PDB file of C-alpha atoms in Angstrom:
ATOM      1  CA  UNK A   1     -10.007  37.406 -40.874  1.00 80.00           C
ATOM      2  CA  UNK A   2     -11.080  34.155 -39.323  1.00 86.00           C
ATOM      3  CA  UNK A   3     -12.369  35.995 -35.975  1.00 91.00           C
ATOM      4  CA  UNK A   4     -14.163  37.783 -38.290  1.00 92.00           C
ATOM      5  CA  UNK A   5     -15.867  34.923 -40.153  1.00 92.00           C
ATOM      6  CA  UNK A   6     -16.624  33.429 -36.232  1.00 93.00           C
ATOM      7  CA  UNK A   7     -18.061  36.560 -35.563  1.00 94.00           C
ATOM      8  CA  UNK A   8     -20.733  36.525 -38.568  1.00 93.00           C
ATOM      9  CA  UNK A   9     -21.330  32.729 -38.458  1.00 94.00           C
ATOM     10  CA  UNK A  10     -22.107  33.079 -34.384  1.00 94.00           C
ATOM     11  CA  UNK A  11     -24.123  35.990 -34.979  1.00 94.00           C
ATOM     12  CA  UNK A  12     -26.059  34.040 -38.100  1.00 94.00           C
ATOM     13  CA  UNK A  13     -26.379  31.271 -35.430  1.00 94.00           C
ATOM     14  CA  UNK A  14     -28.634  33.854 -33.215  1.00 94.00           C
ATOM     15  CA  UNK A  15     -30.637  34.839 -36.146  1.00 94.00           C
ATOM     16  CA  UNK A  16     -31.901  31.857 -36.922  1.00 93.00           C
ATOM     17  CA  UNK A  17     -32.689  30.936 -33.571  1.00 93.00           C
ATOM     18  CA  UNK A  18     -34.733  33.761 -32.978  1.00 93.00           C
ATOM     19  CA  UNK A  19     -36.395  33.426 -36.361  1.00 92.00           C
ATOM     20  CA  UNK A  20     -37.627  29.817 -35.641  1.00 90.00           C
ATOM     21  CA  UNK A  21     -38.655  30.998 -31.997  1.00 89.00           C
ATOM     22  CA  UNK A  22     -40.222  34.138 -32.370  1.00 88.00           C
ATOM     23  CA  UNK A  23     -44.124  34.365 -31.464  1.00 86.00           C
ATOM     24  CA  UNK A  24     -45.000  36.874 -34.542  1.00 89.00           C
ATOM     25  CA  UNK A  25     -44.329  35.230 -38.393  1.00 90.00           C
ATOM     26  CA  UNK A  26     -43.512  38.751 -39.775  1.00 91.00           C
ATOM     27  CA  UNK A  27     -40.546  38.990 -36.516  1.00 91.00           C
ATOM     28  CA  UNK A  28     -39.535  35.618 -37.645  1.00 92.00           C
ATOM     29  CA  UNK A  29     -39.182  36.756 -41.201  1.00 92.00           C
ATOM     30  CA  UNK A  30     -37.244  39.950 -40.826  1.00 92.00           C
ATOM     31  CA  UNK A  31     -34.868  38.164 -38.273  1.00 93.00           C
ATOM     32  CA  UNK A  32     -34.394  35.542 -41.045  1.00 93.00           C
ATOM     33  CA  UNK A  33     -33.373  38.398 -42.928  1.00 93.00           C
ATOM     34  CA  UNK A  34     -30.148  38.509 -40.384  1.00 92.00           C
ATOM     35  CA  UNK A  35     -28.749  34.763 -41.633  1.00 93.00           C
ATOM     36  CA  UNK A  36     -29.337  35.952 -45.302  1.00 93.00           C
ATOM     37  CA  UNK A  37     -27.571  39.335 -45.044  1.00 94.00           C
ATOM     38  CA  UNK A  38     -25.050  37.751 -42.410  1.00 94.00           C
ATOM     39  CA  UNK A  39     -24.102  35.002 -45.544  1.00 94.00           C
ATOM     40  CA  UNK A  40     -23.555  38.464 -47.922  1.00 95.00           C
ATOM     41  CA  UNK A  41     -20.869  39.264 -45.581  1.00 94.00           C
ATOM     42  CA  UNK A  42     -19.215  36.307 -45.325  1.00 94.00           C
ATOM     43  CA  UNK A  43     -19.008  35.277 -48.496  1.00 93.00           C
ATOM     44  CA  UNK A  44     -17.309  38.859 -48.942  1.00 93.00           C
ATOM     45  CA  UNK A  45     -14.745  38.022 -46.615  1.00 92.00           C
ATOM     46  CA  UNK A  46     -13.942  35.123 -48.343  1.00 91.00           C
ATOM     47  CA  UNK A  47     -13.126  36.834 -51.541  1.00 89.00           C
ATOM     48  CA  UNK A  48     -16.198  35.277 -53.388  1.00 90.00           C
ATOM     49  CA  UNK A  49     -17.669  38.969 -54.588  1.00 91.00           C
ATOM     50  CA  UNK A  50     -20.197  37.423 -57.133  1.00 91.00           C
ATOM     51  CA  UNK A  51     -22.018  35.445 -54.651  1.00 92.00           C
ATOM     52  CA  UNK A  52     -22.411  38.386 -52.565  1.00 94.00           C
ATOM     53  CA  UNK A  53     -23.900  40.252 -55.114  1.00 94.00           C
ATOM     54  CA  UNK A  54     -26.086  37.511 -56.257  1.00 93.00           C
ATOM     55  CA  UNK A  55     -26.526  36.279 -52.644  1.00 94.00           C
ATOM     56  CA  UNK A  56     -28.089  40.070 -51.722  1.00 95.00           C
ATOM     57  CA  UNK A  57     -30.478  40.105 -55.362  1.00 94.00           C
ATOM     58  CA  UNK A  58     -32.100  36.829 -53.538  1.00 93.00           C
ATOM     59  CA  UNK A  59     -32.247  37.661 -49.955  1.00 93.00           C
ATOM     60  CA  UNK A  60     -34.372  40.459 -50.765  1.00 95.00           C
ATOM     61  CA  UNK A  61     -36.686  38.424 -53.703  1.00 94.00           C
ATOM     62  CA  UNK A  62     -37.073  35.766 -50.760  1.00 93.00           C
ATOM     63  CA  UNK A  63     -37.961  38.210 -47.938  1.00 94.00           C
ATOM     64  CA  UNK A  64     -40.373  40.133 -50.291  1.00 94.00           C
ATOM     65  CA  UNK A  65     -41.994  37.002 -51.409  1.00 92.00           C
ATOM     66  CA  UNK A  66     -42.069  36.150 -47.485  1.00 92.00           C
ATOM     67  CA  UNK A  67     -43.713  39.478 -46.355  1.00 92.00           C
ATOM     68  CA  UNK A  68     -46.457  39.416 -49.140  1.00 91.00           C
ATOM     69  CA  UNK A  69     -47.509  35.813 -48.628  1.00 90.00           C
ATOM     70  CA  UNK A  70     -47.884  37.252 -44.641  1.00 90.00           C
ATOM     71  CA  UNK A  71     -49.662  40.076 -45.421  1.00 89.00           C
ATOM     72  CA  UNK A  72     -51.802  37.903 -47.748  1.00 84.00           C
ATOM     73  CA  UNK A  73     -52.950  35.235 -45.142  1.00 82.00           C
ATOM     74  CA  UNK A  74     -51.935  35.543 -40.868  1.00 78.00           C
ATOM     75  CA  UNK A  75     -49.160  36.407 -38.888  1.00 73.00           C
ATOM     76  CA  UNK A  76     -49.922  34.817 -35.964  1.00 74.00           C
ATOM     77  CA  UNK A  77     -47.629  31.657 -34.650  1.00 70.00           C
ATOM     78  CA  UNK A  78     -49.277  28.794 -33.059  1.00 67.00           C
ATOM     79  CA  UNK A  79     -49.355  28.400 -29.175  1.00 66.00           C
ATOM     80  CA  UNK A  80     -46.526  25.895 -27.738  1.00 62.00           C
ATOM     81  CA  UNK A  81     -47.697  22.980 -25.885  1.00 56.00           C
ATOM     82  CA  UNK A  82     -45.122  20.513 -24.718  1.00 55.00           C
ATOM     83  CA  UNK A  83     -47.614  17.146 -24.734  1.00 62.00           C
ATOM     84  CA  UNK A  84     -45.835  13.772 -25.394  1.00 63.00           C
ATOM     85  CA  UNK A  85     -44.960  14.076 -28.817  1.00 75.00           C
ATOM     86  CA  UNK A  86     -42.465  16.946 -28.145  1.00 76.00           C
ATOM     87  CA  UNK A  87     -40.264  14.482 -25.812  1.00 83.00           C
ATOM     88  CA  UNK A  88     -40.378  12.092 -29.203  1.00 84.00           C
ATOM     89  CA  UNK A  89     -39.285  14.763 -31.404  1.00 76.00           C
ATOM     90  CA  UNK A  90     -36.519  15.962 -28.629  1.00 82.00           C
ATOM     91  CA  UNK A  91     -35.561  12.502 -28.900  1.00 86.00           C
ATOM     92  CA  UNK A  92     -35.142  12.618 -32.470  1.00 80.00           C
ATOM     93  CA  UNK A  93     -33.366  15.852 -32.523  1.00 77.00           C
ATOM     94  CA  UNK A  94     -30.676  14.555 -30.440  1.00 86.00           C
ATOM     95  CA  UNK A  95     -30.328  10.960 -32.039  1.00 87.00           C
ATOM     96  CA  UNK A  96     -29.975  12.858 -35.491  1.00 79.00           C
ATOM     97  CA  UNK A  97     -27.509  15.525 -34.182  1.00 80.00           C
ATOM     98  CA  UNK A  98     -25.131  12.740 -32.687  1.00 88.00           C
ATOM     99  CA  UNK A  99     -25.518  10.846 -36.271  1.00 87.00           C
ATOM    100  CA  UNK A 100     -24.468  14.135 -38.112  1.00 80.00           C
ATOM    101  CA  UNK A 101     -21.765  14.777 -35.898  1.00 80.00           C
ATOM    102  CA  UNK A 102     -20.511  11.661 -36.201  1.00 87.00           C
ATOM    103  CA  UNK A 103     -20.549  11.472 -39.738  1.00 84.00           C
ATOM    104  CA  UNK A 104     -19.125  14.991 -39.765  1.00 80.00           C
ATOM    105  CA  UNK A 105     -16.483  14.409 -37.701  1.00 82.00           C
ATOM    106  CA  UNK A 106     -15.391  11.378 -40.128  1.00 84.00           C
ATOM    107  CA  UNK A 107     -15.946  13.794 -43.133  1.00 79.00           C
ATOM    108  CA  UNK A 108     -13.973  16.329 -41.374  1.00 77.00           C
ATOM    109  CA  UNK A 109     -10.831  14.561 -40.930  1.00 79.00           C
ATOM    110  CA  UNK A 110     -10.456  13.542 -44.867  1.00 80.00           C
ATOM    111  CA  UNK A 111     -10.757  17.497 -45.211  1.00 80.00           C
ATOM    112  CA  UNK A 112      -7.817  20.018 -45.620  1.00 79.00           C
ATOM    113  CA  UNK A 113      -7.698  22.348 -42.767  1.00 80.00           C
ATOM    114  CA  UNK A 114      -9.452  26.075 -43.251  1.00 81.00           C
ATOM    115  CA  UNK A 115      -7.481  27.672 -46.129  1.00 79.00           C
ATOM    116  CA  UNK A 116      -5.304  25.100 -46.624  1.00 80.00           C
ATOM    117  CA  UNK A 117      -7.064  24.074 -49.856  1.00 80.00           C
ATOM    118  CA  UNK A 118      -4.376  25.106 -52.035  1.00 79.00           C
ATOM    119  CA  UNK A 119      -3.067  21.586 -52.820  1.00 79.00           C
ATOM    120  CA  UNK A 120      -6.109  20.190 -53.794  1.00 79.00           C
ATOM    121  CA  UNK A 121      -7.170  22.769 -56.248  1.00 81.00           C
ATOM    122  CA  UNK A 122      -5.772  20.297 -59.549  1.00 83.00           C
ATOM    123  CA  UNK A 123      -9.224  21.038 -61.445  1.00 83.00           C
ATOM    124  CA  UNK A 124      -9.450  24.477 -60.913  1.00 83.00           C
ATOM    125  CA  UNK A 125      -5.761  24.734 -62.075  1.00 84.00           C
ATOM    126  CA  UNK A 126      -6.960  23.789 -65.083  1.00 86.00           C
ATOM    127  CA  UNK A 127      -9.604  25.906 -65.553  1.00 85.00           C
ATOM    128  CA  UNK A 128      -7.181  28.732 -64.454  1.00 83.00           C
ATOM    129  CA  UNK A 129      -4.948  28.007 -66.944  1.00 84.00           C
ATOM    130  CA  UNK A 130      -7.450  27.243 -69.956  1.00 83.00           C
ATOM    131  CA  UNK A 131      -9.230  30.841 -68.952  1.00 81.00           C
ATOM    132  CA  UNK A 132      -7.177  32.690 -71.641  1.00 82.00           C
ATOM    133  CA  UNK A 133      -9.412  30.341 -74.301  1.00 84.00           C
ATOM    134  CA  UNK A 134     -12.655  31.317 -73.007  1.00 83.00           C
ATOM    135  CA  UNK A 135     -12.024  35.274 -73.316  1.00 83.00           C
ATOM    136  CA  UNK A 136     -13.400  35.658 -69.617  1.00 83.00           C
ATOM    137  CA  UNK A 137     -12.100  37.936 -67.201  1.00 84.00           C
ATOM    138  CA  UNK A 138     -13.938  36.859 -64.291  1.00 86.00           C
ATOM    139  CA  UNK A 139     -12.894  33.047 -63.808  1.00 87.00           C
ATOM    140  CA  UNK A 140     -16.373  32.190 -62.279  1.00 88.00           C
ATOM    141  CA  UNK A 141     -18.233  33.292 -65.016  1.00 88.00           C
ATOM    142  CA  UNK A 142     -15.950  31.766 -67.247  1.00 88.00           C
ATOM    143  CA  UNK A 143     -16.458  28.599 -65.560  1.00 88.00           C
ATOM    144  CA  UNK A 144     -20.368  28.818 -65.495  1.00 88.00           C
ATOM    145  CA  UNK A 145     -20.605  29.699 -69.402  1.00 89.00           C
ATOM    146  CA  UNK A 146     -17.339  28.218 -70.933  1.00 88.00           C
ATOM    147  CA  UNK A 147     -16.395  24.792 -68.796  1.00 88.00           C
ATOM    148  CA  UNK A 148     -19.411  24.370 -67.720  1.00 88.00           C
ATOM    149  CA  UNK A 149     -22.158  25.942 -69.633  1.00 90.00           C
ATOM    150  CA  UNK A 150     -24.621  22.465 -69.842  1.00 91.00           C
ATOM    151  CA  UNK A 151     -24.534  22.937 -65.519  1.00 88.00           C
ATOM    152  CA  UNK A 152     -25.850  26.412 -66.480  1.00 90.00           C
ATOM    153  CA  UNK A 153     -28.665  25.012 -68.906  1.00 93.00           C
ATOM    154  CA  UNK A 154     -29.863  22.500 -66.864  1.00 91.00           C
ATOM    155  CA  UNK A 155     -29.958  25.783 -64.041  1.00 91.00           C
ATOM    156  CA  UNK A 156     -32.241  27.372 -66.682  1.00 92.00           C
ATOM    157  CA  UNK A 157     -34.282  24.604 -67.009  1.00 93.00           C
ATOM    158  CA  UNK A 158     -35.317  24.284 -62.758  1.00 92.00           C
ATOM    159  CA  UNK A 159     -35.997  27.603 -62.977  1.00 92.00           C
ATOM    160  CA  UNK A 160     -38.351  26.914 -65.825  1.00 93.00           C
ATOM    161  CA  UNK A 161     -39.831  24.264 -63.842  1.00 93.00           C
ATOM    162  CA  UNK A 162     -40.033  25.970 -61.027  1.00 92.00           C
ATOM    163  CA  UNK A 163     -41.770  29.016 -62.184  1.00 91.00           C
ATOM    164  CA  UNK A 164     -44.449  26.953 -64.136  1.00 93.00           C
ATOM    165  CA  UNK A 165     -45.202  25.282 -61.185  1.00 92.00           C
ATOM    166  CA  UNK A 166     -45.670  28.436 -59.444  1.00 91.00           C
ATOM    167  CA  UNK A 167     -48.025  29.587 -61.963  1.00 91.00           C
ATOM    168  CA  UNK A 168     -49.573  26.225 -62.099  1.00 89.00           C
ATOM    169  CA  UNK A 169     -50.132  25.758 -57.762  1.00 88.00           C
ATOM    170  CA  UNK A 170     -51.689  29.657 -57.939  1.00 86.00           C
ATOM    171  CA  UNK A 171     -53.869  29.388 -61.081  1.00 83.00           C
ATOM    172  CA  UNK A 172     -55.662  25.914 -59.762  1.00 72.00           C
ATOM    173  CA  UNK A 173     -58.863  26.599 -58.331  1.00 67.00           C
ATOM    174  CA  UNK A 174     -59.578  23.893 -55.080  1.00 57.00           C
ATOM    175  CA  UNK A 175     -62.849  22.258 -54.107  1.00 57.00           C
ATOM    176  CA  UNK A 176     -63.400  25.091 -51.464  1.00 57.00           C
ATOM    177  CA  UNK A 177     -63.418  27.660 -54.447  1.00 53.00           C
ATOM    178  CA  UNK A 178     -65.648  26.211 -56.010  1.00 51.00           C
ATOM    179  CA  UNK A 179     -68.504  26.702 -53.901  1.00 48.00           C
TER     180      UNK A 179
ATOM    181  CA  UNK B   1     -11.847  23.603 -37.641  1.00 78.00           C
ATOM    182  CA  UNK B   2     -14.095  25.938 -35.514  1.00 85.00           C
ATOM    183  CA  UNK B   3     -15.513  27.283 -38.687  1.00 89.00           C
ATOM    184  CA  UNK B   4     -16.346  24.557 -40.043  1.00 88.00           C
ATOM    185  CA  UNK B   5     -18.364  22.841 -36.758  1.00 87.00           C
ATOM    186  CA  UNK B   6     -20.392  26.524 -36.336  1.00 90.00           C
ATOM    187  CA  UNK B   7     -21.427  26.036 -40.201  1.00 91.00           C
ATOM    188  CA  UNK B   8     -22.737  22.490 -38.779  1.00 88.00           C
ATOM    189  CA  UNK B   9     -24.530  24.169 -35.675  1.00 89.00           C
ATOM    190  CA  UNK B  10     -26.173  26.161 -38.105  1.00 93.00           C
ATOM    191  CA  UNK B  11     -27.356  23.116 -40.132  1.00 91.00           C
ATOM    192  CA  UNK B  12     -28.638  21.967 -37.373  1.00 87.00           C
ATOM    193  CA  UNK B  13     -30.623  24.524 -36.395  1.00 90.00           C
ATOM    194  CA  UNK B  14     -32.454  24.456 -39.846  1.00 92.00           C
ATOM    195  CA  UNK B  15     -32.672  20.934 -38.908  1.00 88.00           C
ATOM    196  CA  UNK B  16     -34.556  21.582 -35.809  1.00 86.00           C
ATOM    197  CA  UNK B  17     -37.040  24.081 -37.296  1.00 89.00           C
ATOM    198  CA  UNK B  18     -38.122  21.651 -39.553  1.00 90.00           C
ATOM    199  CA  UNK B  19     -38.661  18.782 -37.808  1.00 83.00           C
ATOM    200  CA  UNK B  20     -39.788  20.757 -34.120  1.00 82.00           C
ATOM    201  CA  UNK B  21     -42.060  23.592 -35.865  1.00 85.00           C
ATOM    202  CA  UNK B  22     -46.110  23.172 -36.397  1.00 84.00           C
ATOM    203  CA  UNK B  23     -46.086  26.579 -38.438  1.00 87.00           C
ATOM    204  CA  UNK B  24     -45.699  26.056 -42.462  1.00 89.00           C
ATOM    205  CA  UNK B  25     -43.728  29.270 -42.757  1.00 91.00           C
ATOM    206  CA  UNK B  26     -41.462  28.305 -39.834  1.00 92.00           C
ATOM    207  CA  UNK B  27     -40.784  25.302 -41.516  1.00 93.00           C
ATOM    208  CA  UNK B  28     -39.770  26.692 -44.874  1.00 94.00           C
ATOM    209  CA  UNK B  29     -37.522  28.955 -43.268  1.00 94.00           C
ATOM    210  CA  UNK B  30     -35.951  26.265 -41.628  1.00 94.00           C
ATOM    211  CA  UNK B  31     -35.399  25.095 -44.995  1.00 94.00           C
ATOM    212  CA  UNK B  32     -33.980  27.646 -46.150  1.00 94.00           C
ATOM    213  CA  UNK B  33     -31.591  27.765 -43.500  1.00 95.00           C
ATOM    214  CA  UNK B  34     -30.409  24.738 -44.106  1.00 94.00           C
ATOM    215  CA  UNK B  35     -29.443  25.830 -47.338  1.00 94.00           C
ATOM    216  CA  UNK B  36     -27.425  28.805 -46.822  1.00 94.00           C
ATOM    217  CA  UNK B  37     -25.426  26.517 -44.454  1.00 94.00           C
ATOM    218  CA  UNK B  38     -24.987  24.172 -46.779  1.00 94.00           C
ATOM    219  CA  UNK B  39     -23.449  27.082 -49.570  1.00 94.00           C
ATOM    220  CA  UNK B  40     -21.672  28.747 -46.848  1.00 94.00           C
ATOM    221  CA  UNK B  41     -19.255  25.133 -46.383  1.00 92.00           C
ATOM    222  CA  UNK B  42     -18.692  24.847 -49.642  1.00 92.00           C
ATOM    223  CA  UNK B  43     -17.169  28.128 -49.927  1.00 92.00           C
ATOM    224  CA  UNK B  44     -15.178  27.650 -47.214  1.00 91.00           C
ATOM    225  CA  UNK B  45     -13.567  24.929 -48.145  1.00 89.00           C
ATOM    226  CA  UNK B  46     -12.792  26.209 -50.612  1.00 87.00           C
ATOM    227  CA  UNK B  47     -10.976  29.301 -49.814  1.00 89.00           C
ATOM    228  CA  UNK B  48      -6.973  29.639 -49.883  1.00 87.00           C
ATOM    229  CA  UNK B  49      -5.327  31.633 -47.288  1.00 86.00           C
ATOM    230  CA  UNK B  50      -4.171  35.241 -48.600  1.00 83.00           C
ATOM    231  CA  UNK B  51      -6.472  34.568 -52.107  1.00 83.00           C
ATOM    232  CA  UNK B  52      -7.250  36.713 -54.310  1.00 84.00           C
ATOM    233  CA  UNK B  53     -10.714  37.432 -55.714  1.00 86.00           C
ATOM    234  CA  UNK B  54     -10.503  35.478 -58.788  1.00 83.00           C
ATOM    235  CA  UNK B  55     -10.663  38.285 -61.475  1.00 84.00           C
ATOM    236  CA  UNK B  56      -8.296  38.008 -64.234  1.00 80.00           C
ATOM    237  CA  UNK B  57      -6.299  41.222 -64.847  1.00 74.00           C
ATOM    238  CA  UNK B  58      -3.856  41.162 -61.673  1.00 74.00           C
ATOM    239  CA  UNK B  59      -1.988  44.570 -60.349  1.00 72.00           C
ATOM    240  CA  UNK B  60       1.187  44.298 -59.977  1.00 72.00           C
ATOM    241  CA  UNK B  61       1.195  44.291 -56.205  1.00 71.00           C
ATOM    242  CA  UNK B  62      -0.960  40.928 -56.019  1.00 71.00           C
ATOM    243  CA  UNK B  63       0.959  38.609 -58.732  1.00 74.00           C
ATOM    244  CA  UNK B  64       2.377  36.318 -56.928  1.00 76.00           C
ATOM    245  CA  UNK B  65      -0.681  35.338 -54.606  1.00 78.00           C
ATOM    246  CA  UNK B  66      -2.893  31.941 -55.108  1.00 82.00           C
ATOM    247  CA  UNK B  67      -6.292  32.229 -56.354  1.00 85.00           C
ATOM    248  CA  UNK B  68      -9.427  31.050 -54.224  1.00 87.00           C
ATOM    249  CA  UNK B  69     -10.815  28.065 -56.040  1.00 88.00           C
ATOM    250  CA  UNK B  70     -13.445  29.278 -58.493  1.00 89.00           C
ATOM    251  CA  UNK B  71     -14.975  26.084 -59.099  1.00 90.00           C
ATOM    252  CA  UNK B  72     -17.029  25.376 -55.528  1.00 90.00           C
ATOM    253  CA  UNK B  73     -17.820  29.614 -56.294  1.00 91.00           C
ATOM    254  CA  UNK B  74     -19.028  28.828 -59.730  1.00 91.00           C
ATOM    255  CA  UNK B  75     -21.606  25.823 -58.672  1.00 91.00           C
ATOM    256  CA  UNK B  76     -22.878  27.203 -55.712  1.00 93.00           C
ATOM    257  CA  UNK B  77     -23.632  30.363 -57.806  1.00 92.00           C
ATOM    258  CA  UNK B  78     -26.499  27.687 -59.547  1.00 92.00           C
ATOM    259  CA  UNK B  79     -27.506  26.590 -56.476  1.00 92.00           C
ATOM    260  CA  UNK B  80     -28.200  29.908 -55.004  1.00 93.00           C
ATOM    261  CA  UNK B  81     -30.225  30.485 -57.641  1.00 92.00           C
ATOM    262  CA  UNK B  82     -31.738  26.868 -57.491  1.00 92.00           C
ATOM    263  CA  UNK B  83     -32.782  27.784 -53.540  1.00 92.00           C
ATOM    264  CA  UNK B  84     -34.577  30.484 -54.554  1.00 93.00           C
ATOM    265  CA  UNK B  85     -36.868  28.966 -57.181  1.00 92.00           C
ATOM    266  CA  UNK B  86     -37.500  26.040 -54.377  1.00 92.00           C
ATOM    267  CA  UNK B  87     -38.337  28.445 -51.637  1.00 93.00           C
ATOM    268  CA  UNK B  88     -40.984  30.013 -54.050  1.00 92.00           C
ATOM    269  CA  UNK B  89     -42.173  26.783 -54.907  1.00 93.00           C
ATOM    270  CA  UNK B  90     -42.868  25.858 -51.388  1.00 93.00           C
ATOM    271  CA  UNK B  91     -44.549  29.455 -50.777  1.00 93.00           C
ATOM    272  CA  UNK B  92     -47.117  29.080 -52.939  1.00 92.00           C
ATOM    273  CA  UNK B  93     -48.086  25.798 -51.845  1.00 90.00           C
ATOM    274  CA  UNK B  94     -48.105  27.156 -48.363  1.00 90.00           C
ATOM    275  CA  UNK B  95     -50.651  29.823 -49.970  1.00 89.00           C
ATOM    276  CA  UNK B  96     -52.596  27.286 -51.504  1.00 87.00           C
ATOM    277  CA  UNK B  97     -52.795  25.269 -48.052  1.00 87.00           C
ATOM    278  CA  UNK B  98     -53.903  28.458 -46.013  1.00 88.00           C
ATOM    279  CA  UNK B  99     -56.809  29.169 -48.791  1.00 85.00           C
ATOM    280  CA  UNK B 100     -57.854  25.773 -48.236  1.00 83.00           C
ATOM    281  CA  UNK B 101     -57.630  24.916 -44.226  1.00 83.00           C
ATOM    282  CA  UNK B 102     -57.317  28.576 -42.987  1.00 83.00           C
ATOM    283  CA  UNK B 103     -54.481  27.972 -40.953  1.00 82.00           C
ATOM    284  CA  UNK B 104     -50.367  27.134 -41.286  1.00 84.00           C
ATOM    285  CA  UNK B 105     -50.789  24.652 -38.198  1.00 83.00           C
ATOM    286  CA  UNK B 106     -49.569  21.178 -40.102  1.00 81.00           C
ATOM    287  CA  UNK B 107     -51.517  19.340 -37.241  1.00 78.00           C
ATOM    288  CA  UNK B 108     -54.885  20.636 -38.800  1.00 79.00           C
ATOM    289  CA  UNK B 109     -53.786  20.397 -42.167  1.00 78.00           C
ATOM    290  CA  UNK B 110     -54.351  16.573 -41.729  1.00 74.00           C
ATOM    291  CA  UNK B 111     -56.964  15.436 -43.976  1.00 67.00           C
ATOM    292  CA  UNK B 112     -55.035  14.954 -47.505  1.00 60.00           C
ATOM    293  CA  UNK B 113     -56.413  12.350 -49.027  1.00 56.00           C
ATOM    294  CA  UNK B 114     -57.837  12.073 -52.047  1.00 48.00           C
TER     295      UNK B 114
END
């Protein structure tokens, strides 16, 4: 099952590398679709069924909001030019990837190995146990509106937020609209 | 081990479109790369080898086998959800910077002040 897993993550890997390089933005969109889809399957394979199904409800939300703000405005990607401030950001690309690996590597080692997580799992033992209170026969939604329902309110109120300021950045009219 | 350093790659990459790219939509993409990798370790370390889905009523067959851990499942559920009222967000404020400047190029999109 792990070959599996490599399979998906190396094949999410080329997605996204064609998405960011791609000369059209609606080619870059639909090959962003590939990571997001890719993810479905994974987290399939790793027995986690409800993200999956909540995982594909977004993927296609996102690449339908992506498609109709690229209708609405241009699809066309800016010319490269490789001028002095590209060898900066190179630069700065590498100096941050040997920092993250770094730090990875550190946060790595205080890890359990891949799917050895069983002797760490002392809070989720409890919830496990306790599920039989909550009435739940999915543990995950048990543990999103029993154990830890305020996580789930303060969900609902981003979402809030973040729809009002949708509304709010839309309904604005700017100086140039004005005119 | 492997797994976990290809989530990072990943990461990375998000990284890079965000900090290399000159388009706005590139950009948020990039984002949102970043945080599927980011949802993708969490699960992971989370899993248990040979788990079952963590549904209550067990057959008979699968008794005796661990559970994955429901709790890193449970929170990145929110956060799923989180990523894609923040990708949205950003959207529309890339829709309200095209109406403006008529173009996604962040190098034109330079005079914000006032």
């Amino acid at each position: 099952m792990e070959i599996y897993l490599m399979i998906m993550l190396v094949l999410m890997i080329m997605g996204s590398i064609f998405s960011l390089s791609a000369k059209d933005l609606l080619s870059a969109v639909i090959s962003y679709g590939i990571v997001g889809f890719g993810l479905v399957i994974s987290f399939l394979l790793l027995q986690a069924p409800d993200l999956a199904i909540v995982q594909v409800v977004v993927e296609v939300v996102t690449l339908i909001i992506m498609i109709a703000v690229i209708k609405n405005t241009t699809h066309e990607e800016q010319k490269k030019d490789f001028n002095f401030s590209a060898i900066i950001y190179f630069a700065a690309i590498a100096f941050f990837a040997v920092t993250f690996f770094v730090v990875f590597d550190k946060m790595t080692g205080m890890l359990t190995n891949f799917g050895d997580h069983f002797t760490r799992m002392r809070m989720a033992t409890a919830y496990i146990n306790g599920v039989h209170e909550t009435g739940a026969a999915n543990l995950v939604t048990g543990i999103v509106f029993d154990f830890r329902a305020y996580d789930t309110l303060g969900e609902a109120t981003v979402l809030f937020t973040a729809v009002v300021g949708v509304l709010t950045v839309l309904r604005i009219k700017g100086k140039k609209d004005e005119k | 081990m492997i797994l976990f350093i290809l989530c990072f790659v990943l990461f990375m990459v998000g990284l890079y479109g965000v900090i290399i790219k000159r388009n706005l939509i590139k950009i948020i993409i990039g984002v949102a790369i970043m945080e599927y990798s980011v949802n993708l370790f969490l699960i992971l370390i989370g899993y248990v080898n040979e788990g079952n889905v963590p549904i209550l009523p067990l057959p008979e067959a699968l008794v005796n086998k661990p559970f994955v851990d429901p709790l890193p499942q449970a929170l990145v559920l929110t956060a799923i959800v989180i990523g894609l009222a923040t990708t949205a967000m950003l959207l529309s404020i890339a829709i309200r910077l095209y109406r403006k400047y008529g173009t996604f190029n962040i190098r034109k999109i330079n005079s914000l002040k006032g």
